[in-house]
């Protein structure tokens, strides 16, 4: 496992588990609230594990111990061949210099499922992360980019809005990155990736970068590597990141765990206030925009705006400084787009000043970490030799009715635990 991890277990329990794993190249920092003898009670076990570095920091308050486990960049790069090192250095240099071709190649690398390419991607991401933190320190700890998630049902006008909105932002001196996520077919596995073809003007803008990516079966309306792509775009100097999600249902709000602000786009004929009251995607929205508010649809747009204003009042307050707003916009006439950007800037300023934005990003980092851990554990489980042998047999028994799916799953887990 080559990702930064934050584990909140006692060090004794963790070391027992670590002794059964193949991982050795980690940098450990323990935080403890109480004086523990010599301050290094685990020196013996750590030496026997041949770990590279241990450091103890004693805190004066609290009783919780925190164990931070982080791989170092130097240890990663030592494992690369000269050709791989040159390749990673080329991508990193081009990326931080703002070359769109290098950004595209870097995102392709992190999207790869090839084992070695995934390792190269982690080396690149670690280098970009170090560079990103250095820039944030220069910026007095403030975030460098505004991350905005966009979602809505098919036909809501997401791509049309993004093109008009994106052109307005680039004309004002911003650098915009659009990560457009398309659903992959359950039948063929393919994806149209057609969003870029509908943003012809914006795709030719040198201050904008559009990257369509398939979901490849990932739930939540985002791809497996959306978080990594956001980090790369910020490393490339883009100060506004738009993530256009699939938007196929009310459960498609995983993007809310990746962005600073979540914007929901709804067409005027999107249902009555009962649709807004339903717990789901609406309760994650920081801003609701009623699209296509022009021509004959102005009256329906005003009605649905009033209904959603009422619906939002029934939802629990998620922020101390911001209440979700409902506005009307038209990408065809441009009505409401400037006002929408003003609302978004107001949200950014309020959340940053109150400290809620940084707290939100810290929670998102934790969610990102655990998502990666779950993915890695599941992959390890499915590829385990014993499990791989048992799966076809148990599937046959489930299909024949000899075993229930629950009992088959329990048997598989017991087999894994006894052999692992």
Phi, psi and omega in degrees: 000122187240043179237149175299138182229148173235112184244135182245068176232162175293146185294331180296313181295320182295318181296322177299320178289324182294328179297338181264004182249161180274003186277131182228338191261074181231152174256122186253135171231116178261140173242124180228149183268344183239153178286126185248079177063240181281355183091350179226060183291344183254018183299320180300304179303320181293320179296321180293334178276351181058043177281152190283325186205138173229144181215132179250135174234122182264125179258158185267336186239156175082164182242005183271134173264139178237135179244116179255125181241117184220127177286148179265151181296324182298318181293326177294311186292334178296336183272356182272147172284168180299320180295317179293322179296317178296321180296313180295318179297321179296315179296316182297313181297313180295324181296309184288344175273356175090019179281121183293328180296320178291324176296316179298317180292325179293319178293322176299322179295316182287338178279346182294143176260002177292132187303311183292322179292328176295324177292319177297321180298322179292325176296315179297316181298321179295320178296317180294322180296318177298315179297320181296317179292324177297318179292323178294323178295321177296327180273022178061035176080000180279148178299147182272339185223152177261114182263123184234128176261135179240131177215166181165163182292159176303137181089004180283347179091032182296312183293320178297317178296316183298321180295312180295313181296317181295319178296321179297318182292317180294327177293337178268007174097006179274156171253123190245134173241132180243117176257100184263120183258125179251142177290140175271144181293134176288340182271305184263339183084355182273172180218141183292322183052047187266000184297322183295326180290340179265003177238058188297317182292314183292326181293339178268355180283126183288346177262012178229147177226126181244127181231102173279138181222145178277152179286330182052042175085357180288133179277164176094006175077013179226172178268170180295334187243023181299319179300316180295321179296322177299315180298319179295319179296320178293323176295332178279002175096009179277127186261353174227122181246119176254127177248108178270114185268173183299310177066054181251359181189173183283350179267001185275065181234026175297335179297337179296338178271011181234346190238166177278324182223136180248120182249129179252122178259129182229137176284160182300330180262042185268015179105169182273190184294340178297326177295327180285330182287330182307130178292128183167230187292331184295326183284350177267351187283134172267338179211131177248125180244122175273113186274172175058035180277072179206161177060226182288348184267003180296316182295311175300326180294320178294321181294314182291330176297314180297322181293321180285331173299318177293319182295321183293336179291340182275349184271152181293141179289128183257345182225148179279342187242354185222133172248133181304139181251156175236122182230165176249137180222161174218116179285342180281315180265344182087001182294129174084352183291315179296317178297325179296317178296323177297319177297321180293320177293323177298318177300313181301312182296316181294315181293324179290318182292326182279347183087356181292329181295314181292322177296322179295318180294325177294320176296322180294324177299319180294318178298318179300314180301311183291329174297319178292321178297315179299318179296317181293319180295316179297319179295319178297320179296313184291329183266000179295133185306315181296316180295318181298326178288323185279334186303309180300321181295314180292325177297319178297319180294325178292318180294326180279350181088004180288332179228146172279153179304322180295317180293322178297319178296318178297319179296321180294319179294320179295321177297318180295317182293323183286334185259340186284000000 
